[in-house]
XYZ file of N, CA and C in Angstrom:
792
model
N -154.922 48.310 -41.170
C -154.795 47.302 -42.206
C -154.177 47.949 -43.426
N -153.247 47.214 -44.103
C -152.618 47.714 -45.310
C -152.885 46.754 -46.460
N -153.007 47.303 -47.671
C -153.088 46.482 -48.867
C -152.188 47.092 -49.926
N -151.707 46.242 -50.844
C -150.760 46.669 -51.860
C -151.336 46.364 -53.232
N -151.341 47.370 -54.108
C -151.815 47.221 -55.482
C -150.648 47.480 -56.422
N -150.563 46.659 -57.494
C -149.464 46.837 -58.444
C -150.017 46.859 -59.855
N -149.151 47.261 -60.791
C -149.471 47.177 -62.216
C -150.622 48.054 -62.627
N -151.535 47.461 -63.458
C -152.616 48.228 -64.059
C -153.553 48.845 -63.054
N -153.805 48.183 -61.933
C -154.697 48.764 -60.940
C -154.169 50.088 -60.433
N -152.847 50.176 -60.291
C -152.265 51.431 -59.803
C -152.387 52.519 -60.846
N -152.108 52.187 -62.085
C -152.161 53.203 -63.139
C -153.578 53.747 -63.325
N -154.598 52.895 -63.069
C -155.964 53.328 -63.284
C -156.609 53.926 -62.035
N -155.945 53.772 -60.883
C -156.587 54.168 -59.624
C -156.319 55.630 -59.312
N -157.370 56.357 -59.078
C -157.235 57.720 -58.574
C -157.718 57.799 -57.135
N -158.564 56.863 -56.746
C -159.059 56.809 -55.375
C -159.212 55.342 -54.982
N -158.811 55.031 -53.764
C -158.918 53.663 -53.257
C -159.805 53.692 -52.025
N -160.785 52.779 -51.975
C -161.643 52.675 -50.804
C -161.762 51.203 -50.407
N -161.900 50.980 -49.112
C -162.144 49.642 -48.591
C -163.626 49.520 -48.269
N -164.174 48.319 -48.461
C -165.568 48.083 -48.139
C -165.652 46.948 -47.134
N -166.227 47.237 -45.971
C -166.537 46.212 -44.974
C -167.994 46.462 -44.600
N -168.222 47.183 -43.511
C -169.585 47.608 -43.177
C -170.008 48.758 -44.085
N -169.032 49.601 -44.402
C -169.305 50.724 -45.284
C -168.003 51.085 -45.979
N -168.095 51.886 -47.032
C -166.885 52.279 -47.746
C -166.137 53.347 -46.966
N -164.844 53.266 -46.997
C -164.024 54.256 -46.312
C -162.753 54.472 -47.115
N -162.369 55.720 -47.292
C -161.166 56.036 -48.052
C -159.927 55.674 -47.248
N -158.919 55.152 -47.927
C -157.675 54.789 -47.262
C -156.553 55.758 -47.605
N -155.604 55.896 -46.675
C -154.421 56.709 -46.949
C -153.586 56.007 -48.014
N -153.095 56.773 -49.006
C -152.418 56.171 -50.144
C -150.998 56.695 -50.265
N -150.109 55.806 -50.709
C -148.715 56.174 -50.979
C -148.254 55.374 -52.184
N -147.716 56.059 -53.216
C -147.254 55.408 -54.441
C -145.732 55.359 -54.410
N -145.181 54.174 -54.753
C -143.730 54.027 -54.839
C -143.424 53.049 -55.955
N -142.130 52.891 -56.249
C -141.719 51.972 -57.304
C -141.424 50.604 -56.715
N -141.994 49.568 -57.374
C -141.769 48.205 -56.940
C -140.400 47.748 -57.426
N -139.927 46.614 -56.905
C -138.620 46.099 -57.308
C -138.560 45.816 -58.800
N -139.700 45.450 -59.383
C -139.743 45.159 -60.821
C -140.025 46.413 -61.643
N -139.864 47.585 -61.028
C -140.055 48.893 -61.675
C -141.513 49.214 -61.918
N -142.422 48.335 -61.504
C -143.849 48.631 -61.634
C -144.281 49.498 -60.461
N -145.263 50.368 -60.671
C -145.728 51.190 -59.548
C -146.418 50.348 -58.478
N -146.193 50.709 -57.251
C -146.793 50.011 -56.115
C -147.564 51.029 -55.279
N -148.834 50.757 -55.060
C -149.679 51.647 -54.269
C -149.995 50.963 -52.939
N -149.668 51.644 -51.860
C -149.983 51.149 -50.519
C -151.150 51.965 -49.972
N -152.215 51.283 -49.597
C -153.388 51.947 -49.026
C -153.607 51.423 -47.613
N -153.879 52.328 -46.675
C -153.999 51.978 -45.264
C -155.316 52.491 -44.710
N -155.966 51.665 -43.884
C -157.200 52.074 -43.229
C -157.222 51.451 -41.844
N -157.792 52.160 -40.883
C -157.913 51.663 -39.509
C -159.252 50.965 -39.330
N -159.210 49.732 -38.821
C -160.423 48.984 -38.516
C -160.640 49.036 -37.007
N -161.869 49.353 -36.582
C -162.156 49.513 -35.158
C -163.306 48.600 -34.762
N -163.260 48.142 -33.520
C -164.352 47.300 -33.045
C -165.456 48.163 -32.450
N -166.662 47.608 -32.390
C -167.829 48.372 -31.961
C -167.717 48.836 -30.516
N -166.948 48.117 -29.686
C -166.817 48.496 -28.285
C -166.075 49.812 -28.105
N -165.335 50.255 -29.132
C -164.614 51.536 -29.052
C -165.543 52.724 -29.218
N -166.720 52.522 -29.780
C -167.607 53.645 -30.055
C -167.479 54.089 -31.493
N -168.257 55.080 -31.856
C -168.317 55.539 -33.248
C -167.333 56.656 -33.550
N -166.657 57.197 -32.546
C -165.737 58.308 -32.801
C -164.494 57.814 -33.519
N -163.933 58.661 -34.366
C -162.705 58.331 -35.069
C -162.964 57.866 -36.489
N -161.864 57.715 -37.250
C -161.964 57.327 -38.650
C -161.904 55.814 -38.781
N -162.464 55.317 -39.884
C -162.408 53.895 -40.158
C -163.712 53.205 -39.845
N -163.964 52.075 -40.521
C -165.217 51.346 -40.302
C -165.261 50.700 -38.921
N -166.448 50.646 -38.343
C -166.669 50.023 -37.035
C -167.223 48.621 -37.277
N -166.525 47.604 -36.792
C -166.898 46.226 -37.046
C -167.421 45.580 -35.771
N -168.627 45.032 -35.841
C -169.173 44.278 -34.730
C -168.670 42.841 -34.752
N -169.089 42.061 -33.785
C -168.619 40.687 -33.670
C -169.089 39.872 -34.870
N -168.186 39.058 -35.420
C -168.507 38.246 -36.587
C -167.339 38.210 -37.548
N -167.593 37.765 -38.781
C -166.577 37.667 -39.835
C -166.933 38.645 -40.944
N -165.964 39.477 -41.327
C -166.190 40.529 -42.315
C -165.262 40.304 -43.511
N -165.853 40.127 -44.686
C -165.049 40.034 -45.901
C -164.677 41.436 -46.365
N -163.512 41.557 -46.964
C -162.982 42.862 -47.349
C -162.879 42.973 -48.868
N -163.192 44.150 -49.375
C -163.109 44.425 -50.804
C -162.393 45.750 -51.007
N -161.520 45.793 -52.002
C -160.857 47.042 -52.387
C -161.579 47.607 -53.602
N -161.924 48.880 -53.504
C -162.631 49.555 -54.592
C -161.747 50.680 -55.106
N -161.421 50.644 -56.404
C -160.598 51.692 -57.006
C -161.423 52.473 -58.022
N -161.188 53.774 -58.069
C -161.861 54.659 -59.025
C -160.809 55.294 -59.917
N -160.898 55.076 -61.210
C -159.924 55.599 -62.146
C -160.225 57.026 -62.558
N -159.312 57.590 -63.337
C -159.492 58.970 -63.804
C -160.710 59.098 -64.710
N -161.100 57.975 -65.329
C -162.279 58.013 -66.194
C -163.575 57.821 -65.415
N -163.481 57.691 -64.090
C -164.652 57.505 -63.255
C -165.109 56.065 -63.121
N -164.422 55.148 -63.785
C -164.820 53.751 -63.715
C -164.414 53.153 -62.370
N -165.321 52.412 -61.775
C -165.087 51.801 -60.463
C -164.804 50.318 -60.650
N -163.741 49.857 -60.027
C -163.385 48.442 -60.062
C -163.294 47.931 -58.626
N -163.750 46.709 -58.433
C -163.703 46.094 -57.103
C -162.940 44.779 -57.187
N -162.170 44.508 -56.136
C -161.390 43.272 -56.069
C -161.315 42.805 -54.627
N -161.350 41.494 -54.452
C -161.196 40.936 -53.116
C -159.736 40.963 -52.678
N -159.521 40.912 -51.372
C -158.176 40.906 -50.829
C -157.733 39.484 -50.545
N -156.449 39.228 -50.722
C -155.857 37.942 -50.372
C -154.932 38.145 -49.187
N -154.736 37.093 -48.398
C -153.866 37.146 -47.224
C -152.442 36.838 -47.636
N -151.514 37.655 -47.231
C -150.093 37.383 -47.458
C -149.642 36.368 -46.412
N -149.483 35.120 -46.825
C -149.162 34.041 -45.894
C -147.671 33.762 -45.799
N -146.856 34.598 -46.422
C -145.402 34.411 -46.316
C -144.963 34.666 -44.878
N -144.245 33.727 -44.253
C -143.830 33.941 -42.858
C -142.815 35.072 -42.753
N -143.010 35.913 -41.778
C -142.086 37.009 -41.551
C -141.010 36.635 -40.546
N -140.074 37.519 -40.304
C -139.024 37.234 -39.322
C -139.611 37.176 -37.919
N -138.980 36.450 -37.006
C -139.483 36.399 -35.621
C -139.432 37.772 -34.966
N -140.454 38.077 -34.212
C -140.561 39.381 -33.550
C -140.903 39.174 -32.079
N -140.651 40.174 -31.235
C -140.996 40.036 -29.815
C -142.482 40.183 -29.518
N -143.282 40.462 -30.539
C -144.721 40.635 -30.322
C -145.503 39.649 -31.172
N -146.732 39.364 -30.738
C -147.621 38.465 -31.460
C -148.297 39.198 -32.619
N -148.683 38.486 -33.679
C -149.337 39.167 -34.805
C -150.709 39.715 -34.451
N -151.398 39.085 -33.485
C -152.725 39.538 -33.078
C -152.813 39.521 -31.564
N -153.536 40.478 -31.021
C -153.743 40.550 -29.578
C -155.050 41.283 -29.314
N -155.698 41.007 -28.178
C -156.929 41.739 -27.853
C -156.668 43.232 -27.710
N -157.703 44.015 -27.973
C -157.592 45.463 -27.802
C -157.232 45.754 -26.346
N -156.229 46.592 -26.095
C -155.782 46.796 -24.711
C -156.817 47.441 -23.803
N -157.848 48.078 -24.385
C -158.872 48.703 -23.547
C -160.172 47.911 -23.542
N -160.637 47.503 -24.720
C -161.935 46.839 -24.803
C -161.844 45.322 -24.686
N -160.691 44.744 -25.000
C -160.550 43.300 -24.968
C -161.016 42.589 -26.219
N -161.530 43.315 -27.219
C -161.986 42.703 -28.465
C -160.785 42.275 -29.309
N -160.894 41.121 -29.952
C -159.811 40.591 -30.781
C -160.200 40.672 -32.252
N -159.375 41.341 -33.054
C -159.529 41.398 -34.509
C -158.396 40.606 -35.148
N -158.756 39.613 -35.962
C -157.761 38.782 -36.627
C -158.045 38.745 -38.119
N -156.973 38.797 -38.917
C -157.088 38.628 -40.357
C -157.025 37.138 -40.661
N -158.071 36.604 -41.310
C -158.152 35.173 -41.580
C -158.347 34.946 -43.078
N -158.103 33.710 -43.492
C -158.263 33.329 -44.894
C -159.510 32.481 -45.034
N -160.430 32.927 -45.887
C -161.648 32.162 -46.133
C -161.353 30.972 -47.053
N -162.336 30.098 -47.177
C -162.132 28.881 -47.968
C -161.779 29.208 -49.412
N -162.365 30.240 -49.965
C -162.070 30.605 -51.343
C -160.782 31.378 -51.520
N -160.064 31.640 -50.454
C -158.791 32.346 -50.539
C -158.869 33.822 -50.211
N -160.087 34.360 -50.078
C -160.225 35.784 -49.783
C -159.910 36.071 -48.327
N -159.454 37.284 -48.079
C -159.147 37.720 -46.714
C -160.416 38.222 -46.040
N -160.497 38.002 -44.747
C -161.612 38.492 -43.948
C -161.088 38.861 -42.578
N -161.839 39.695 -41.891
C -161.508 40.085 -40.531
C -162.480 39.379 -39.590
N -161.935 38.617 -38.666
C -162.750 37.934 -37.660
C -162.713 38.744 -36.375
N -163.883 39.161 -35.915
C -163.997 39.983 -34.713
C -164.602 39.118 -33.602
N -163.848 38.972 -32.512
C -164.301 38.183 -31.368
C -164.477 39.102 -30.173
N -165.640 39.063 -29.574
C -165.927 39.927 -28.438
C -165.066 39.621 -27.229
N -164.993 40.585 -26.322
C -164.141 40.463 -25.141
C -164.664 39.385 -24.199
N -163.755 38.659 -23.586
C -164.078 37.723 -22.517
C -163.920 38.440 -21.184
N -164.668 38.015 -20.156
C -164.457 38.618 -18.833
C -163.032 38.388 -18.350
N -162.384 39.462 -17.932
C -160.993 39.376 -17.497
C -160.754 40.328 -16.329
N -159.785 39.971 -15.507
C -159.228 40.877 -14.496
C -157.825 41.227 -14.967
N -157.654 42.465 -15.424
C -156.418 42.891 -16.071
C -155.529 43.651 -15.089
N -154.286 43.208 -14.997
C -153.294 43.903 -14.175
C -152.858 45.175 -14.880
N -152.972 46.311 -14.191
C -152.514 47.590 -14.745
C -151.077 47.854 -14.324
N -150.803 47.738 -13.038
C -149.442 47.915 -12.528
C -149.419 47.476 -11.072
N -148.210 47.310 -10.530
C -148.070 47.109 -9.095
C -146.939 48.001 -8.589
N -147.106 48.470 -7.371
C -146.180 49.445 -6.796
C -145.505 48.846 -5.563
N -144.269 48.376 -5.696
C -143.551 47.863 -4.525
C -142.934 49.005 -3.715
N -143.087 48.925 -2.397
C -142.492 49.905 -1.492
C -141.802 49.151 -0.350
N -141.170 49.891 0.507
C -140.476 49.265 1.624
C -141.398 48.667 2.660
N -142.659 49.155 2.702
C -143.590 48.652 3.710
C -144.767 47.884 3.111
N -144.720 47.561 1.814
C -145.807 46.808 1.215
C -145.828 46.919 -0.305
N -146.782 46.238 -0.907
C -146.936 46.246 -2.361
C -148.408 46.481 -2.675
N -148.675 47.475 -3.520
C -150.042 47.804 -3.916
C -150.259 47.401 -5.369
N -151.376 46.729 -5.634
C -151.706 46.235 -6.962
C -152.855 47.064 -7.523
N -152.733 47.463 -8.797
C -153.777 48.203 -9.498
C -154.249 47.371 -10.685
N -155.566 47.317 -10.884
C -156.109 46.554 -11.993
C -157.455 47.079 -12.429
N -158.057 46.408 -13.387
C -159.377 46.790 -13.885
C -160.070 45.547 -14.434
N -161.387 45.605 -14.478
C -162.181 44.525 -15.031
C -162.563 44.844 -16.474
N -162.579 43.826 -17.310
C -162.977 43.957 -18.710
C -164.149 43.015 -18.941
N -165.254 43.558 -19.423
C -166.459 42.770 -19.731
C -166.940 41.981 -18.520
N -166.845 42.574 -17.341
C -167.276 41.901 -16.117
C -167.705 42.952 -15.104
N -168.537 42.537 -14.154
C -168.986 43.407 -13.080
C -168.121 43.206 -11.847
N -168.019 44.260 -11.055
C -167.202 44.191 -9.853
C -167.787 43.182 -8.875
N -167.006 42.146 -8.492
C -167.534 41.138 -7.573
C -167.448 41.546 -6.117
N -166.600 42.551 -5.807
C -166.480 43.024 -4.432
C -165.555 42.206 -3.560
N -164.974 41.137 -4.100
C -164.086 40.317 -3.294
C -162.900 39.883 -4.156
N -161.820 39.536 -3.477
C -160.623 39.036 -4.147
C -159.851 38.182 -3.154
N -158.883 37.439 -3.653
C -158.145 36.543 -2.774
C -156.787 36.229 -3.366
N -155.828 36.001 -2.467
C -154.538 35.422 -2.829
C -154.651 33.921 -2.621
N -154.260 33.140 -3.626
C -154.434 31.688 -3.585
C -153.072 31.022 -3.698
N -152.714 30.225 -2.667
C -151.423 29.553 -2.693
C -151.446 28.453 -3.751
N -150.460 28.477 -4.626
C -150.460 27.572 -5.771
C -150.313 26.109 -5.353
N -149.641 25.852 -4.252
C -149.378 24.466 -3.851
C -150.658 23.711 -3.508
N -151.535 24.332 -2.718
C -152.682 23.605 -2.184
C -154.002 24.363 -2.271
N -154.005 25.569 -2.876
C -155.244 26.306 -3.030
C -155.689 27.063 -1.794
N -154.820 27.158 -0.781
C -155.163 27.938 0.410
C -155.399 29.394 0.013
N -156.521 29.971 0.456
C -156.900 31.330 0.062
C -156.771 32.285 1.236
N -156.210 33.459 0.964
C -156.120 34.552 1.926
C -156.945 35.710 1.377
N -157.942 36.193 2.099
C -158.787 37.272 1.564
C -157.995 38.551 1.287
N -158.437 39.241 0.246
C -157.880 40.533 -0.154
C -159.032 41.527 -0.197
N -158.794 42.741 0.261
C -159.842 43.764 0.307
C -159.592 44.838 -0.752
N -160.199 44.695 -1.925
C -159.987 45.702 -2.977
C -160.815 46.958 -2.741
N -160.272 48.084 -3.181
C -160.997 49.347 -3.215
C -161.407 49.606 -4.661
N -162.695 49.914 -4.882
C -163.233 50.003 -6.234
C -163.490 51.449 -6.643
N -163.224 51.730 -7.907
C -163.573 52.999 -8.537
C -164.097 52.670 -9.931
N -165.412 52.401 -10.009
C -165.976 51.922 -11.265
C -165.505 50.506 -11.539
N -164.894 50.297 -12.725
C -164.364 48.970 -13.048
C -162.907 48.815 -12.638
N -162.353 49.840 -12.024
C -160.959 49.790 -11.593
C -160.877 49.472 -10.101
N -159.781 48.835 -9.714
C -159.613 48.451 -8.318
C -158.133 48.517 -7.941
N -157.914 48.525 -6.649
C -156.556 48.424 -6.118
C -156.631 47.743 -4.763
N -155.557 47.068 -4.399
C -155.494 46.445 -3.088
C -154.044 46.272 -2.672
N -153.833 46.248 -1.352
C -152.512 45.987 -0.795
C -152.351 44.484 -0.602
N -151.214 43.951 -0.960
C -150.978 42.521 -0.782
C -150.959 42.176 0.704
N -151.677 41.152 1.122
C -151.662 40.725 2.531
C -150.420 39.888 2.834
N -149.265 40.516 2.767
C -148.014 39.773 2.869
C -147.850 39.089 4.222
N -148.314 39.717 5.280
C -148.190 39.099 6.603
C -148.952 37.780 6.654
N -150.184 37.771 6.163
C -150.979 36.550 6.164
C -150.426 35.525 5.176
N -149.921 35.979 4.034
C -149.368 35.056 3.044
C -148.107 34.378 3.564
N -147.186 35.174 4.112
C -145.939 34.605 4.613
C -146.160 33.789 5.875
N -147.175 34.173 6.675
C -147.443 33.469 7.914
C -148.306 32.242 7.762
N -148.736 31.919 6.529
C -149.615 30.772 6.316
C -148.893 29.440 6.449
N -147.568 29.450 6.492
C -146.817 28.208 6.626
C -145.346 28.457 6.356
N -144.474 27.577 6.856
C -143.039 27.758 6.638
C -142.657 27.528 5.178
N -141.586 28.153 4.771
C -141.084 27.966 3.415
C -141.478 29.093 2.476
N -140.959 28.993 1.266
C -141.230 29.993 0.232
C -142.239 29.413 -0.746
N -143.341 30.156 -0.968
C -144.417 29.658 -1.805
C -144.851 30.715 -2.827
N -145.475 30.224 -3.888
C -145.975 31.092 -4.956
C -147.480 31.277 -4.768
N -147.914 32.535 -4.890
C -149.333 32.875 -4.726
C -149.860 33.503 -6.013
N -151.031 33.038 -6.431
C -151.764 33.670 -7.528
C -152.899 34.504 -6.943
N -153.569 35.274 -7.797
C -154.610 36.187 -7.308
C -155.843 36.077 -8.181
N -156.990 36.136 -7.503
C -158.271 36.056 -8.183
C -159.152 37.214 -7.728
N -159.815 37.826 -8.704
C -160.799 38.875 -8.426
C -162.154 38.268 -8.754
N -162.925 37.949 -7.722
C -164.091 37.119 -7.936
C -163.634 35.742 -8.390
N -164.107 35.308 -9.564
C -163.667 34.031 -10.137
C -162.623 34.221 -11.232
N -162.183 35.469 -11.464
C -161.286 35.765 -12.576
C -159.838 35.809 -12.112
N -158.949 35.089 -12.773
C -157.524 35.206 -12.442
C -156.979 36.565 -12.862
N -156.134 37.132 -12.030
C -155.547 38.442 -12.307
C -154.268 38.259 -13.108
N -154.116 39.061 -14.175
C -152.911 38.946 -14.985
C -152.842 40.002 -16.056
N -151.756 39.956 -16.822
C -151.565 40.848 -17.964
C -151.993 40.060 -19.203
N -153.283 40.113 -19.503
C -153.863 39.305 -20.569
C -153.959 40.046 -21.890
N -154.209 41.335 -21.851
C -154.458 42.110 -23.082
C -153.146 42.699 -23.582
N -152.267 41.853 -24.048
C -150.951 42.285 -24.503
C -150.520 41.444 -25.690
N -149.655 42.007 -26.524
C -149.106 41.265 -27.658
C -147.660 40.844 -27.416
N -147.165 40.980 -26.203
C -145.779 40.620 -25.886
C -145.666 39.098 -25.795
N -144.691 38.523 -26.482
C -144.514 37.071 -26.480
C -143.943 36.560 -25.155
N -142.867 37.175 -24.698
C -142.156 36.699 -23.515
C -142.307 37.729 -22.400
N -143.350 37.587 -21.603
C -143.646 38.581 -20.571
C -142.584 38.636 -19.472
N -142.081 37.508 -18.951
C -141.045 37.611 -17.914
C -139.792 38.335 -18.385
N -139.417 38.137 -19.655
C -138.235 38.822 -20.172
C -138.510 40.307 -20.420
N -139.745 40.616 -20.830
C -140.083 42.012 -21.126
C -140.308 42.827 -19.864
N -140.788 42.174 -18.792
C -141.088 42.887 -17.544
C -140.375 42.198 -16.366
N -139.043 42.227 -16.348
C -138.334 41.597 -15.220
C -138.520 42.410 -13.945
N -138.664 41.722 -12.819
C -138.840 42.393 -11.523
C -137.926 41.749 -10.494
N -137.295 42.543 -9.645
C -136.395 41.983 -8.625
C -137.158 41.541 -7.379
N -136.473 40.786 -6.522
C -137.017 40.477 -5.203
C -136.988 41.741 -4.351
N -137.947 41.840 -3.445
C -138.067 43.003 -2.568
C -138.089 42.556 -1.112
N -137.456 43.346 -0.248
C -137.568 43.150 1.190
C -138.610 44.119 1.715
N -139.611 43.574 2.404
C -140.722 44.382 2.894
C -140.770 44.270 4.407
N -140.737 45.441 5.078
C -140.840 45.493 6.538
C -142.313 45.583 6.915
N -142.820 44.564 7.615
C -144.226 44.530 7.990
C -144.503 45.420 9.190
N -145.765 45.778 9.355
C -146.156 46.690 10.435
C -145.842 46.113 11.811
N -145.949 44.796 11.974
C -145.680 44.181 13.276
C -144.217 43.926 13.560
N -143.339 44.321 12.665
C -141.906 44.142 12.880
C -141.300 42.995 12.100
N -142.108 42.238 11.367
C -141.582 41.128 10.587
C -140.911 41.605 9.309
N -140.204 40.687 8.659
C -139.493 40.993 7.414
C -139.807 39.886 6.408
N -140.295 40.307 5.231
C -140.697 39.359 4.189
C -139.921 39.654 2.917
N -139.452 38.591 2.279
C -138.869 38.724 0.939
C -139.949 38.356 -0.073
N -140.274 39.289 -0.952
C -141.364 39.087 -1.909
C -140.877 39.334 -3.329
N -141.443 38.577 -4.256
C -141.107 38.735 -5.672
C -142.395 38.802 -6.502
N -142.944 40.002 -6.690
C -144.103 40.144 -7.578
C -143.648 40.063 -9.031
N -144.348 39.290 -9.852
C -143.917 39.107 -11.238
C -145.084 38.645 -12.092
N -144.872 38.702 -13.396
C -145.833 38.202 -14.382
C -145.244 36.941 -14.988
N -146.016 35.855 -14.983
C -145.531 34.578 -15.483
C -145.575 34.545 -17.013
N -145.051 33.462 -17.584
C -145.038 33.320 -19.041
C -146.446 33.263 -19.615
N -147.410 32.754 -18.841
C -148.796 32.693 -19.314
C -149.527 34.019 -19.157
N -148.924 34.986 -18.447
C -149.554 36.286 -18.234
C -150.127 36.477 -16.846
N -150.143 35.436 -16.009
C -150.719 35.544 -14.668
C -149.831 36.383 -13.756
N -150.453 37.143 -12.872
C -149.722 37.888 -11.850
C -149.532 36.972 -10.650
N -148.295 36.854 -10.176
C -147.989 35.960 -9.062
C -146.978 36.639 -8.139
N -146.945 36.162 -6.903
C -146.009 36.677 -5.906
C -145.382 35.488 -5.174
N -144.069 35.465 -5.158
C -143.334 34.498 -4.347
C -142.896 35.202 -3.072
N -143.188 34.630 -1.905
C -142.837 35.312 -0.666
C -142.314 34.319 0.371
N -141.472 34.836 1.281
C -140.842 34.060 2.345
C -140.737 34.922 3.580
N -141.175 34.382 4.719
C -141.048 35.072 6.001
C -139.610 34.897 6.473
N -138.794 35.941 6.362
C -137.378 35.838 6.726
C -137.196 35.652 8.224
N -138.075 36.234 9.031
C -137.961 36.059 10.478
C -138.134 34.611 10.871
N -139.151 33.939 10.315
C -139.380 32.534 10.625
C -138.256 31.676 10.068
N -137.764 32.032 8.882
C -136.682 31.254 8.279
C -135.429 31.334 9.135
N -135.121 32.514 9.692
C -133.929 32.654 10.544
C -134.105 31.882 11.847
N -135.326 31.900 12.398
C -135.576 31.157 13.630
C -135.371 29.647 13.421
N -135.813 29.139 12.302
C -135.648 27.719 12.004
C -134.177 27.349 11.867
N -133.403 28.232 11.231
C -131.970 27.973 11.063
C -131.250 27.989 12.409
N -131.649 28.925 13.305
C -131.001 29.006 14.612
C -131.326 27.796 15.489
N -132.567 27.323 15.453
C -132.947 26.175 16.269
C -132.368 24.869 15.718
N -132.125 24.854 14.405
C -131.542 23.640 13.834
C -130.038 23.646 14.014
């Protein structure tokens, strides 16, 4: 978090501290403002309680925290002032202004209280199945993920988007982390045509949820893959992340498709 002090506060300030749960000194940098007045930038890291107590900066639990800037002048006098939110819209960026913590899932947002003061709203993590990565190979695709604020359910499934048909998936667990091979043979063999499949770990949809990227398909483009199955079949698969963040796979049994074309 950054705050900017100008004018008399800067001239009188020798030390700047933020107060939330406790006082903490902020990193300071003095520069000249456009109006030739001194501008002091103070920075402090705010951390959620799920991260633990290690590291610098106040630890904020779930709830709403009002923020105060405390300055100490050369004469030892202490002054306190509330923070206001800079509501001027900035230029468009490829990332969102707020996103859940990539490890803990906790969301910290800067909000404006009714009286105009700034506060930090801390929202605890929701149960999620987070996609870590997927590894496409010539003979299959392996998916890696982890659970956030949830217990390992021991089961997973590929679910056809058209009608909800489920194909079981067998994940291997290591604590809250898991991996599984896509059951491409069963997915492609479930019916003729090309279909989109989503994935669920227990009751949780699998996806890239803990991210600040606005346009996930554009940021993480993936090509179609040809996969040679163990029984001799050939499947065209497209593992990808949708605009909503869900992990999905489009697949087509090329052997069956060629047979249909030849018979027709």
